[in-house]
PDB file of C-alpha atoms and ligand atoms in Angstrom:
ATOM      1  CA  UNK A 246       9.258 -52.559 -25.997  1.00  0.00           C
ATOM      2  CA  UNK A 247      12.701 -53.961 -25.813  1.00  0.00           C
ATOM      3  CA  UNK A 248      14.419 -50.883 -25.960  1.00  0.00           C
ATOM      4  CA  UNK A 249      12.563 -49.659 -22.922  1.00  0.00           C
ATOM      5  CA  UNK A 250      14.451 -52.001 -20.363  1.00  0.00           C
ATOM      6  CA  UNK A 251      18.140 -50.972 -22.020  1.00  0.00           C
ATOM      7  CA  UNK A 252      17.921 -47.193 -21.271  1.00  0.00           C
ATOM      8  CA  UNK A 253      17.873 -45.179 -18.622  1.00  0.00           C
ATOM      9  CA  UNK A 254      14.451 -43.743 -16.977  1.00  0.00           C
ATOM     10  CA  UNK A 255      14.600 -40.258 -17.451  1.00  0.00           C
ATOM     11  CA  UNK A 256      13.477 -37.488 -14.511  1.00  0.00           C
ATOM     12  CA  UNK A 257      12.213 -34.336 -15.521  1.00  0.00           C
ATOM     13  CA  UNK A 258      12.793 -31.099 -13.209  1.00  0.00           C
ATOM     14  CA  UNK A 259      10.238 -29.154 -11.702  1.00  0.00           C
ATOM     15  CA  UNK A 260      11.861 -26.391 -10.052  1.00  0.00           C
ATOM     16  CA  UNK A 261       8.913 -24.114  -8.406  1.00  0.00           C
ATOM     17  CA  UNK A 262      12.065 -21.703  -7.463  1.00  0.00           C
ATOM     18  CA  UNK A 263      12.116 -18.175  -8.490  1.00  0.00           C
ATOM     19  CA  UNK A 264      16.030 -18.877  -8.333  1.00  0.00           C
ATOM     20  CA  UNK A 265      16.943 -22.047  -9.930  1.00  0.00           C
ATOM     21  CA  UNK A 266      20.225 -21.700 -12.311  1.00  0.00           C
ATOM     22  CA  UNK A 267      18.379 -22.547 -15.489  1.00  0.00           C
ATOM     23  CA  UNK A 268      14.662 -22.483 -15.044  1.00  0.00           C
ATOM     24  CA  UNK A 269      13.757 -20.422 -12.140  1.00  0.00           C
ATOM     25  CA  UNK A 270      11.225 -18.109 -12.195  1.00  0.00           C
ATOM     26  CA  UNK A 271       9.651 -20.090 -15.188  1.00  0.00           C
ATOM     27  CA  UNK A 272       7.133 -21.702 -13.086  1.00  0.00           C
ATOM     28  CA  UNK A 273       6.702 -19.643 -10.153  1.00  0.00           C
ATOM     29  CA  UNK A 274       2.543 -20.015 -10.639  1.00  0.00           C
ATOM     30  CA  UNK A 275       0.638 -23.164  -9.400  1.00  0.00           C
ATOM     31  CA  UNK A 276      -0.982 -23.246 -12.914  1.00  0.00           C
ATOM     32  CA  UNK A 277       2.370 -22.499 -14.833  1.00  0.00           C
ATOM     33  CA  UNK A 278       4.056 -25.430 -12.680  1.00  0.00           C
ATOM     34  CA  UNK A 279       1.325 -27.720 -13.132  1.00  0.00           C
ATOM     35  CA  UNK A 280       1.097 -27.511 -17.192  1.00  0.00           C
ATOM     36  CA  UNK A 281       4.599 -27.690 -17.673  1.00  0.00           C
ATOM     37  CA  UNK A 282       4.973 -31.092 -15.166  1.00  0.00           C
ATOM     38  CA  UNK A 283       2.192 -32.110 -16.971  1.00  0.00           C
ATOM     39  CA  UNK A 284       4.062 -31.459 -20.469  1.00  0.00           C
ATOM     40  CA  UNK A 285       6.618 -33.504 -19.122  1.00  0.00           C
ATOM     41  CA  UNK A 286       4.783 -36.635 -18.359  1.00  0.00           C
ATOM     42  CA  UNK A 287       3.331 -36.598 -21.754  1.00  0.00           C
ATOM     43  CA  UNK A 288       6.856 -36.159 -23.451  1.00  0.00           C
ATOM     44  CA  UNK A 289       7.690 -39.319 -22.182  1.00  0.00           C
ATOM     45  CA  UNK A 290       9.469 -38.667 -17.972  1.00  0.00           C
ATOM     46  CA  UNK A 291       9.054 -41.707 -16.298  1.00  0.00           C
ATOM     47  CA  UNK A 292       9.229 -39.525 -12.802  1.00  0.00           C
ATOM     48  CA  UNK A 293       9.172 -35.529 -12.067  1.00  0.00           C
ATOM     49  CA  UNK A 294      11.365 -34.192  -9.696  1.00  0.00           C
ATOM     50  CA  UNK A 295       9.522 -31.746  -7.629  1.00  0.00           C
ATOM     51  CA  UNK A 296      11.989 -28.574  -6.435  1.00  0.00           C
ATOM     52  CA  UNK A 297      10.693 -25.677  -4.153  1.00  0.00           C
ATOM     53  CA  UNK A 298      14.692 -24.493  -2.799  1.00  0.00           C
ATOM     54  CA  UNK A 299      17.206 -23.749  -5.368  1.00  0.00           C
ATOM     55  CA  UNK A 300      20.879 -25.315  -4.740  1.00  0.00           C
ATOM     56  CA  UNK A 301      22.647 -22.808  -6.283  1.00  0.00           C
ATOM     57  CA  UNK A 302      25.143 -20.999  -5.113  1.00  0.00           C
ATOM     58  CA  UNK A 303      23.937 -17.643  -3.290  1.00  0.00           C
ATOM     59  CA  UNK A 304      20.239 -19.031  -3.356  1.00  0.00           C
ATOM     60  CA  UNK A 305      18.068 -17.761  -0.798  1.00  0.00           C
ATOM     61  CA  UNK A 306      17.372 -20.130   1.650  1.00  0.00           C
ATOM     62  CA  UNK A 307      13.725 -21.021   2.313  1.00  0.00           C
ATOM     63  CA  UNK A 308      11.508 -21.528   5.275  1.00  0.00           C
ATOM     64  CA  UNK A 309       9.783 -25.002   5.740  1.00  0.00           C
ATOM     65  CA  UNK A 310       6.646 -22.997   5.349  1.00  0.00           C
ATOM     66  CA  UNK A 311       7.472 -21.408   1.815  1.00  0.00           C
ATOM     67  CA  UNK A 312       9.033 -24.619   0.310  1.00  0.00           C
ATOM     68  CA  UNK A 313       6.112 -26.760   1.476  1.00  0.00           C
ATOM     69  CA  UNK A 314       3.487 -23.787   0.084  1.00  0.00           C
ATOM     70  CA  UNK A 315       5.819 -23.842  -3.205  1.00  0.00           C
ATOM     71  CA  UNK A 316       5.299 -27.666  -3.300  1.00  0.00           C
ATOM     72  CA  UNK A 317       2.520 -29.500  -2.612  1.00  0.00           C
ATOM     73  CA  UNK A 318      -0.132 -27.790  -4.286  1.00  0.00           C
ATOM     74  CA  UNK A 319       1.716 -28.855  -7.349  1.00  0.00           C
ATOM     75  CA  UNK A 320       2.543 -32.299  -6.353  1.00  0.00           C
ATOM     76  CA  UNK A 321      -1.793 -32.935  -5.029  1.00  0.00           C
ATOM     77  CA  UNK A 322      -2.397 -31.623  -8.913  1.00  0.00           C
ATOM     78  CA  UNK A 323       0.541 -33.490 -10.531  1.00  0.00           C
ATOM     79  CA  UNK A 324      -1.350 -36.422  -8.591  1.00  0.00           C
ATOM     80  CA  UNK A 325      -4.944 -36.040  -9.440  1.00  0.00           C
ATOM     81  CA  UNK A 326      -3.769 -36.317 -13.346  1.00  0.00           C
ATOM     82  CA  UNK A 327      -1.134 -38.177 -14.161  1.00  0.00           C
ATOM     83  CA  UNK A 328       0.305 -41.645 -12.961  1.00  0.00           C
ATOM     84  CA  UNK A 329       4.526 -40.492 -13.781  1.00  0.00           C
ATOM     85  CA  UNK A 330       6.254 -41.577 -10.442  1.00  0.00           C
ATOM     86  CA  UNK A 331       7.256 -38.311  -8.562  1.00  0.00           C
ATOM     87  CA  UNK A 332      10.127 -37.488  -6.640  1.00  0.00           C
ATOM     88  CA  UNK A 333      10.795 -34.696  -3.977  1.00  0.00           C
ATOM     89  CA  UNK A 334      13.946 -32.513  -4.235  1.00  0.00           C
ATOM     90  CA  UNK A 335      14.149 -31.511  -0.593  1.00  0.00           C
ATOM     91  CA  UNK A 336      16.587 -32.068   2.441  1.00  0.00           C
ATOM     92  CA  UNK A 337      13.864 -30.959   4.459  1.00  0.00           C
ATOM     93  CA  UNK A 338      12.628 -34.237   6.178  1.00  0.00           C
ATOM     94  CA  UNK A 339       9.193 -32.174   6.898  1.00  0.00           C
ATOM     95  CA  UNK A 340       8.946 -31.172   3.307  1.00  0.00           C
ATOM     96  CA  UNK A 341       9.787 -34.802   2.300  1.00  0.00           C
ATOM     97  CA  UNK A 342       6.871 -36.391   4.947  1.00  0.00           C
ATOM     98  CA  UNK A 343       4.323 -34.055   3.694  1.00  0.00           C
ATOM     99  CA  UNK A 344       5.576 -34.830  -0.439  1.00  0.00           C
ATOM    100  CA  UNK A 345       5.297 -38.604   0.326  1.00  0.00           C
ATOM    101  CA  UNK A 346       1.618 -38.369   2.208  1.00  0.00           C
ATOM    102  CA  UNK A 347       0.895 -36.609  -0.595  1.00  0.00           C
ATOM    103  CA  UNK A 348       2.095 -38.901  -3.602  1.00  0.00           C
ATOM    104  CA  UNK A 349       5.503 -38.739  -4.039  1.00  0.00           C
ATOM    105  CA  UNK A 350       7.589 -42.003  -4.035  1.00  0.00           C
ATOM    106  CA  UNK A 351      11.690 -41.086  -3.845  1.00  0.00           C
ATOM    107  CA  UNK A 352      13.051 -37.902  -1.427  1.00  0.00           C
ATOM    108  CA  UNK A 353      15.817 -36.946  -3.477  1.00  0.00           C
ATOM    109  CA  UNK A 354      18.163 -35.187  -1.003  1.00  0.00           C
ATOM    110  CA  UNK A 355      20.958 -33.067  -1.822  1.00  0.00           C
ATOM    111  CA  UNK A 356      22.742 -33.870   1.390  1.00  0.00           C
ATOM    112  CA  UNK A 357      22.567 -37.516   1.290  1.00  0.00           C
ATOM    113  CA  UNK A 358      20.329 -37.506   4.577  1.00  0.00           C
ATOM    114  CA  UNK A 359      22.693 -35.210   6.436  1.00  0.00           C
ATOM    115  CA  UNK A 360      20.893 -32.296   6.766  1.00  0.00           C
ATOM    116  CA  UNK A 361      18.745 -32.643   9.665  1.00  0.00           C
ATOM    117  CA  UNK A 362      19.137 -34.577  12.497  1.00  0.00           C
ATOM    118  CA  UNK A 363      16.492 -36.875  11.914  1.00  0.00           C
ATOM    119  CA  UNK A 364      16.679 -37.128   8.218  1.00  0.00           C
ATOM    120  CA  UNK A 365      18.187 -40.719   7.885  1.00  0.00           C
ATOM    121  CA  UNK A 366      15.674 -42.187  10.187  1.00  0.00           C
ATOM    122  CA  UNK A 367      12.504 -40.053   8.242  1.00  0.00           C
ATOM    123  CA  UNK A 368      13.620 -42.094   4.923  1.00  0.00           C
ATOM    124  CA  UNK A 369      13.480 -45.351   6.888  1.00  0.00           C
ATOM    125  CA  UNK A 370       9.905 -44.584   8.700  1.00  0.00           C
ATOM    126  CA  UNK A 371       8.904 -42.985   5.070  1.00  0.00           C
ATOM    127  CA  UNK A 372      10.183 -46.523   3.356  1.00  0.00           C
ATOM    128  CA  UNK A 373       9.950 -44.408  -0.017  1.00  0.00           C
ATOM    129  CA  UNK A 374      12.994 -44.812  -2.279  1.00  0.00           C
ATOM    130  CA  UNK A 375      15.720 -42.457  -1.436  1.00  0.00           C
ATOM    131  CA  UNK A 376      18.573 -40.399  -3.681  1.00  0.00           C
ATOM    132  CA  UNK A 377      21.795 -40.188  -2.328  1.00  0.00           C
ATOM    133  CA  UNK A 378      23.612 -37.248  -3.937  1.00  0.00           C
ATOM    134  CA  UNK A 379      27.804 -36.277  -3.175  1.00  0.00           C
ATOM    135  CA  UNK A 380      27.794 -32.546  -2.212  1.00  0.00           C
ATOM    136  CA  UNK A 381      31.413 -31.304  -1.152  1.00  0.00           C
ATOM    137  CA  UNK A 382      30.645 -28.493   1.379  1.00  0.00           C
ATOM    138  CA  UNK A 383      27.101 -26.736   1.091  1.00  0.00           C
ATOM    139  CA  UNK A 384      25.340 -25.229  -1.351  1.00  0.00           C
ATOM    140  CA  UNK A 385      26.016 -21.112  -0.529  1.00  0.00           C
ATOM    141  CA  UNK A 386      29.876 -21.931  -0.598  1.00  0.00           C
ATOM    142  CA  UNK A 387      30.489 -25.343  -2.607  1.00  0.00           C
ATOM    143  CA  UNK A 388      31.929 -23.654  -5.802  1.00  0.00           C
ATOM    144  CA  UNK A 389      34.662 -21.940  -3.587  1.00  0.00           C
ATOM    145  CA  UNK A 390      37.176 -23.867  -3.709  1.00  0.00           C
ATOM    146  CA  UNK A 391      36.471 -27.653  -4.160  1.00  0.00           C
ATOM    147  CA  UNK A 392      39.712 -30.256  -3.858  1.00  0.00           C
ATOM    148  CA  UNK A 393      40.069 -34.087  -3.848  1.00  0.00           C
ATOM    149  CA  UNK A 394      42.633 -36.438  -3.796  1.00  0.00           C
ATOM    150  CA  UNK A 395      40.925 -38.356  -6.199  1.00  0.00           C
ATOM    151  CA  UNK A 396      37.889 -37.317  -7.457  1.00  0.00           C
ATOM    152  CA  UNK A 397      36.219 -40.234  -8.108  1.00  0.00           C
ATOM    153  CA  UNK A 398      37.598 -42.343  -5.298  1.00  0.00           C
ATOM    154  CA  UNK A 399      36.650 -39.804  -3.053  1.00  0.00           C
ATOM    155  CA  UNK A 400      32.709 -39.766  -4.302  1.00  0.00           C
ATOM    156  CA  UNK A 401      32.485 -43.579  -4.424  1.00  0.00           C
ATOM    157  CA  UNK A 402      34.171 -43.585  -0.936  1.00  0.00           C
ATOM    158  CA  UNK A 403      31.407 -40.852   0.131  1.00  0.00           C
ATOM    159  CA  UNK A 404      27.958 -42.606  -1.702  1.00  0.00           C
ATOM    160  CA  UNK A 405      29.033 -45.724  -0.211  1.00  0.00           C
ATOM    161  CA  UNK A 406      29.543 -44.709   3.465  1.00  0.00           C
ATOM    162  CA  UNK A 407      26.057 -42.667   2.988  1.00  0.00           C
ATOM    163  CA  UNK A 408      24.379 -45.857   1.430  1.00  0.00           C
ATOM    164  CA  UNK A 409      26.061 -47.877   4.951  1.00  0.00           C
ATOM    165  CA  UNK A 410      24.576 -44.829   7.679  1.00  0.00           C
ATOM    166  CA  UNK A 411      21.228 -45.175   5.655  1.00  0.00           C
ATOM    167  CA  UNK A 412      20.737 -48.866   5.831  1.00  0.00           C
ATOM    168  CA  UNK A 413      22.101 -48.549   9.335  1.00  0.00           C
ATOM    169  CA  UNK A 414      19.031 -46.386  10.199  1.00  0.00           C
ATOM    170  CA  UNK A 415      16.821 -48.966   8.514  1.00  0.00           C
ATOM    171  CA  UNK A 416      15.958 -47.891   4.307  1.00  0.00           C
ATOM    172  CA  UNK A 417      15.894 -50.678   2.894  1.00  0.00           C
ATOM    173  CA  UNK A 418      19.417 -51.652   0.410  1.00  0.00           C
ATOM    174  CA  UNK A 419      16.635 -51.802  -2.034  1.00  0.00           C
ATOM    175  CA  UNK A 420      15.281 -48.167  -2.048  1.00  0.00           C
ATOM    176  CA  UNK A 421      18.598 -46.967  -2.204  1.00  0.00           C
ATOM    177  CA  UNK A 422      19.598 -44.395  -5.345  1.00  0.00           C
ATOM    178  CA  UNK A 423      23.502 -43.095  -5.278  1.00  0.00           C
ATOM    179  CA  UNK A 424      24.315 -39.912  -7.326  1.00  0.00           C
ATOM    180  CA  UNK A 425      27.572 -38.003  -7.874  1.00  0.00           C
ATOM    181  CA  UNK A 426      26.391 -34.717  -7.530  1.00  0.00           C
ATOM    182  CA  UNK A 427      27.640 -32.794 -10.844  1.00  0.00           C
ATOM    183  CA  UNK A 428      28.356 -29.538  -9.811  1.00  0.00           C
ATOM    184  CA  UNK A 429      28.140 -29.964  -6.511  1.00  0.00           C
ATOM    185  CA  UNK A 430      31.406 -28.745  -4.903  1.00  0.00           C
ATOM    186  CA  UNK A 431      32.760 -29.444  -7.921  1.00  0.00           C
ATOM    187  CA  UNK A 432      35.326 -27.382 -10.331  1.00  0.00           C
ATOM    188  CA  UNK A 433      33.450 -27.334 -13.680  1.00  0.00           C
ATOM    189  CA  UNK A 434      35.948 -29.224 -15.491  1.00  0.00           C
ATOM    190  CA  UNK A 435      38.634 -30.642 -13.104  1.00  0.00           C
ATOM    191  CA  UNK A 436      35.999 -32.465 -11.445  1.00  0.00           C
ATOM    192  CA  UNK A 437      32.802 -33.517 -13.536  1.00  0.00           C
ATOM    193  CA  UNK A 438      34.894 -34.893 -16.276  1.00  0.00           C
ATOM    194  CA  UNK A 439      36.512 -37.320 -14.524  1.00  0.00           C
ATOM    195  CA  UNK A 440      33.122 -38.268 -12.842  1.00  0.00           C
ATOM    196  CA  UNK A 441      31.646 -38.642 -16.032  1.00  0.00           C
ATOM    197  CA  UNK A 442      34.501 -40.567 -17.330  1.00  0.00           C
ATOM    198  CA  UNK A 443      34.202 -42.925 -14.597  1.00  0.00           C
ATOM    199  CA  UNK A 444      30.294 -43.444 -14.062  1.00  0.00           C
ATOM    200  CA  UNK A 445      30.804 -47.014 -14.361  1.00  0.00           C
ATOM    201  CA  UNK A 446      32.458 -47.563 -11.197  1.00  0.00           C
ATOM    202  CA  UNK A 447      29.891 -46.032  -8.961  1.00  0.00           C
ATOM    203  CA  UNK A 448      27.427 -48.127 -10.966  1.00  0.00           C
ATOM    204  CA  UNK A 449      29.782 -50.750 -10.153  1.00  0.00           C
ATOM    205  CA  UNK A 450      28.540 -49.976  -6.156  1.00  0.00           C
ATOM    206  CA  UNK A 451      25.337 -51.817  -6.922  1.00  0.00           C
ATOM    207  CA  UNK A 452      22.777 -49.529  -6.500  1.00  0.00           C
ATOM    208  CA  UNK A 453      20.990 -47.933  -9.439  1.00  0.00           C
ATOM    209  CA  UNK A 454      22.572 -44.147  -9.914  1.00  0.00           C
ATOM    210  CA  UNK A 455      21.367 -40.976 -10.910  1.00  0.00           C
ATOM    211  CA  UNK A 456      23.410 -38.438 -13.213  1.00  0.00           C
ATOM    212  CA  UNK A 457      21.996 -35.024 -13.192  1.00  0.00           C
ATOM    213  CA  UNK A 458      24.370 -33.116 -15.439  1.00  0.00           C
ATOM    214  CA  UNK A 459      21.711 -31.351 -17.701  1.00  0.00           C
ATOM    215  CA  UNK A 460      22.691 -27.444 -18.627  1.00  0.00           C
ATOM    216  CA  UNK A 461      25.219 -27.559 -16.281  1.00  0.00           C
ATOM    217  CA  UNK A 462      28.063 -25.019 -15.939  1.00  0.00           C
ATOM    218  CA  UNK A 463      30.671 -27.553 -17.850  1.00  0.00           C
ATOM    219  CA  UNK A 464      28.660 -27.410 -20.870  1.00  0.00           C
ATOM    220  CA  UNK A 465      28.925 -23.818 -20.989  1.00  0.00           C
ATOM    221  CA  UNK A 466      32.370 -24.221 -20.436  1.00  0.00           C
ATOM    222  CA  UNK A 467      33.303 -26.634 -23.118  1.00  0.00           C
ATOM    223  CA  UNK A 468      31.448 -24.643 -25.678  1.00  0.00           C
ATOM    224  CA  UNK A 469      31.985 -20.905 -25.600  1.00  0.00           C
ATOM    225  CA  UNK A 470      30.514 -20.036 -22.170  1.00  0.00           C
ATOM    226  CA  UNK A 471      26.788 -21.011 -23.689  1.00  0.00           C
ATOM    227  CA  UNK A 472      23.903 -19.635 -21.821  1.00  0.00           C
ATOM    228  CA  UNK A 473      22.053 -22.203 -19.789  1.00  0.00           C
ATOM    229  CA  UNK A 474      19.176 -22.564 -22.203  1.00  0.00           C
ATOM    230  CA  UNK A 475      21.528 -23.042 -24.943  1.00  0.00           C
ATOM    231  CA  UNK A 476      23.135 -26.568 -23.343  1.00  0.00           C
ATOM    232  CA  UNK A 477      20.995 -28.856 -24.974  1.00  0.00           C
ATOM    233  CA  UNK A 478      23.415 -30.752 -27.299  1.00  0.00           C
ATOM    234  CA  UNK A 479      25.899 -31.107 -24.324  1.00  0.00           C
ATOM    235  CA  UNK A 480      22.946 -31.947 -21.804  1.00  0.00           C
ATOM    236  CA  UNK A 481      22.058 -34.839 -24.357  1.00  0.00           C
ATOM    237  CA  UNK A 482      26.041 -36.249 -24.818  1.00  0.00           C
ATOM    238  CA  UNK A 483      26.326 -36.293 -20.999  1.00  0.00           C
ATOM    239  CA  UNK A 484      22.826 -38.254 -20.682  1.00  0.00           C
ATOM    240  CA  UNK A 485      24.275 -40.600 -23.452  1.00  0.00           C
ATOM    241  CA  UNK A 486      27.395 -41.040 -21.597  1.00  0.00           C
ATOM    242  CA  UNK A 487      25.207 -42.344 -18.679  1.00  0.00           C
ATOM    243  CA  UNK A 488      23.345 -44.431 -20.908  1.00  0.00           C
ATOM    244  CA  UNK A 489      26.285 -46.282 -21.964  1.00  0.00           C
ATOM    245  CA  UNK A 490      27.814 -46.324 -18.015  1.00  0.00           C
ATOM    246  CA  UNK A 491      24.457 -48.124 -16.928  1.00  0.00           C
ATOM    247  CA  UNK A 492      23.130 -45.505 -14.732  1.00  0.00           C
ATOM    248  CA  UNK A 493      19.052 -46.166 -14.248  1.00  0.00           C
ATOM    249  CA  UNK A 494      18.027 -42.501 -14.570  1.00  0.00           C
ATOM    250  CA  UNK A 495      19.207 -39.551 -15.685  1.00  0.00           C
ATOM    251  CA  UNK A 496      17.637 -35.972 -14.446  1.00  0.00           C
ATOM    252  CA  UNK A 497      16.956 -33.386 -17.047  1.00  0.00           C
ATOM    253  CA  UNK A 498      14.916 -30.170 -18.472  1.00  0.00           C
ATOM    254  CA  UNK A 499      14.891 -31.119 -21.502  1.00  0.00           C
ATOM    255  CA  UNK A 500      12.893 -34.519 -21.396  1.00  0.00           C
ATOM    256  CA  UNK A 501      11.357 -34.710 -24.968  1.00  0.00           C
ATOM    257  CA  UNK A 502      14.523 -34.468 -26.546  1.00  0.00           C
ATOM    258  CA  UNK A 503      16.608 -36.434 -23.951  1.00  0.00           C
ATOM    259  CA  UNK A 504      14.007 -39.328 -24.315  1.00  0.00           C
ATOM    260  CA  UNK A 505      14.390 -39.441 -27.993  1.00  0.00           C
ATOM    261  CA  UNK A 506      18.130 -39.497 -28.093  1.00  0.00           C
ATOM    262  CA  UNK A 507      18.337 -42.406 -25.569  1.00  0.00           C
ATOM    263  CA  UNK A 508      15.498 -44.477 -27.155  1.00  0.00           C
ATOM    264  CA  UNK A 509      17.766 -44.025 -30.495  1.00  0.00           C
ATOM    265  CA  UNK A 510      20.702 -45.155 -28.421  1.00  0.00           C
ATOM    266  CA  UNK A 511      18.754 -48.065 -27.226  1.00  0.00           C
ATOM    267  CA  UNK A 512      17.599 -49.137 -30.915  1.00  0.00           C
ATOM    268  CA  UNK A 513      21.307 -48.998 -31.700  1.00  0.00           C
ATOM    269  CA  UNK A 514      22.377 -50.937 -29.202  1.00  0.00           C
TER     270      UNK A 514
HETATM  271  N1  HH2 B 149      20.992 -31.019  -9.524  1.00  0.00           N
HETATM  272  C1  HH2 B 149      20.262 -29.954  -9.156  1.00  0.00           C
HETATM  273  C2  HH2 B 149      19.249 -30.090  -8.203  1.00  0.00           C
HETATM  274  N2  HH2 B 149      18.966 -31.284  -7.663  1.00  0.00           N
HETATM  275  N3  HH2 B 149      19.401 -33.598  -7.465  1.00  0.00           N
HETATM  276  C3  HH2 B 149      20.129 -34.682  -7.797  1.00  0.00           C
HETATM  277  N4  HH2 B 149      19.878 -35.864  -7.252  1.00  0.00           N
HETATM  278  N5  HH2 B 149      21.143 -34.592  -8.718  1.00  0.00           N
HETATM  279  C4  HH2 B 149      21.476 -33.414  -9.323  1.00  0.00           C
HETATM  280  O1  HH2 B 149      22.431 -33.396 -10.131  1.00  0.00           O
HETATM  281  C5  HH2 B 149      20.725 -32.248  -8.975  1.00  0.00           C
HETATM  282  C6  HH2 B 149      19.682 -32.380  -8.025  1.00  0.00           C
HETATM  283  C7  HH2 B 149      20.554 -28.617  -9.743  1.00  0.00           C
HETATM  284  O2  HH2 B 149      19.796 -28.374 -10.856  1.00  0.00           O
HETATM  285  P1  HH2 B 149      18.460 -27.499 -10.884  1.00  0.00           P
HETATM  286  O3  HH2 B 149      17.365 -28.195 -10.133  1.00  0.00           O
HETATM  287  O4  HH2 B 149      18.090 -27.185 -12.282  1.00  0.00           O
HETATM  288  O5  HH2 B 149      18.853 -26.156 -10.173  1.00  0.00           O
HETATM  289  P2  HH2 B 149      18.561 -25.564  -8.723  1.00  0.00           P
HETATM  290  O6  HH2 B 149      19.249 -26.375  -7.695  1.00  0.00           O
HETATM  291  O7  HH2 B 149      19.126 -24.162  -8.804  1.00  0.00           O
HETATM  292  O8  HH2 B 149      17.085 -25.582  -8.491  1.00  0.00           O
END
């Protein structure tokens, strides 16, 4: 299994949202959820990434209540049948506790620990690994009107003071995940191009990276304003583009097809 240790580890998304920009609504059942995480594990995820609050802009925000309800009755049942490593997509450090008691082994936060108060020193009593996405501005507004000097100065600058607060509050270098946040505050074009272009040098940080750019808005805009379902060639270049940067996961729907173009990447290689 050569190939395995060349390509990135890919994370499937499990949005139990009824408002995610591609797949809410999809799974809004516990039964629905729980066959199609399940369907993911056997087409090859190496981790599911567990969503019960959609980032996108004009979401509804949820309670604590509703996103842990939405939650961890799937993540107990992901649990009690498969052994794929599972991730929670919260910045809710209560939602995160209850995720890791339950199972789950990496908070991915969408606010880099900022969210809450006591979110950086959760992750370090939690000791679970810990995703460090770039978000310019928050969710609701983000796409307004996002400006850098420097794009991907100004994420590396970003990811690498988070990565600094975090191991300040005691997470461990170790369990430490960066991501640049495609789409997040981001101009479509302007800004995740350059960040794809230039994945290497926030690999270059040291930490292992995440690249979540699957059916996002660029696709659509590279390639006649194509629905979100019908991104799949673009989702795959961009996870290819990560392969060949070095990040050590990439975060998709589609996780069948993504893991077959990466282990055929690998082979090449
Ligand atoms: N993208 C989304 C959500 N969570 N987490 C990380 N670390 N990186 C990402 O790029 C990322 C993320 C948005 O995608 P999706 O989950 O499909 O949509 P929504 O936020 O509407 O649920």
């Amino acid at each position: 299994m050569r190939s395995q240790n060349l390509r990135p580890r890919v994370m499937g998304v499990v949005n139990v949202t009824p408002d995610s920009f591609s797949d809410g609504g999809r799974w809004a059942t516990p039964e629905a959820a729980r066959d199609h995480a399940l369907r993911l594990a056997a087409a090859g995820a190496d981790i599911l990434d567990i969503g019960g609050e959609s980032t996108r802009p004009g979401a509804t925000p949820v309670t604590e209540t509703e996103e842990l309800e939405r939650v961890m009755q799937l993540i107990t049942a992901i649990r009690a049948r498969a052994s794929v490593a599972i991730s929670i997509d919260t910045m809710k450090p209560v939602v995160a506790r209850a995720a890791v008691a339950a199972g789950a082994s990496i908070w991915n936060d969408v606010t880099a620990l900022r969210h809450a108060p006591d979110s950086l020193d959760t992750a370090a009593a939690l000791g679970c690994q810990v995703v460090l996405m770039h978000m310019q501005g928050q969710p609701g507004t983000m796409q307004a009107e996002p400006r850098y000097d420097d794009v991907v100065a100004d994420v590396i600058a970003f990811l690498a003071a988070r990565a600094e607060a975090a191991v300040a509050a005691g997470v461990a270098r170790d369990r430490i995940w960066l991501d640049p946040g495609i789409g997040f505050g981001k101009h479509p074009l302007d800004h995740n191009l350059p960040l794809l272009a230039g994945l290497e040098r926030i690999v270059s940080l040291g930490f292992p990276v995440l690249l979540g750019a699957s059916r996002k808005r660029f696709i659509g805009m590279l390639d006649g304003d194509a629905a979100e379902e019908a991104r799949l060639g673009g989702s795959i270049a961009a996870a290819l583009r990560g392969a060949e940067a070095g990040v050590a996961a990439v975060r998709v729907h589609d996780v069948a097809e993504t893991v077959q173009a990466l282990k055929v990447w690998a082979a090449i290689r």
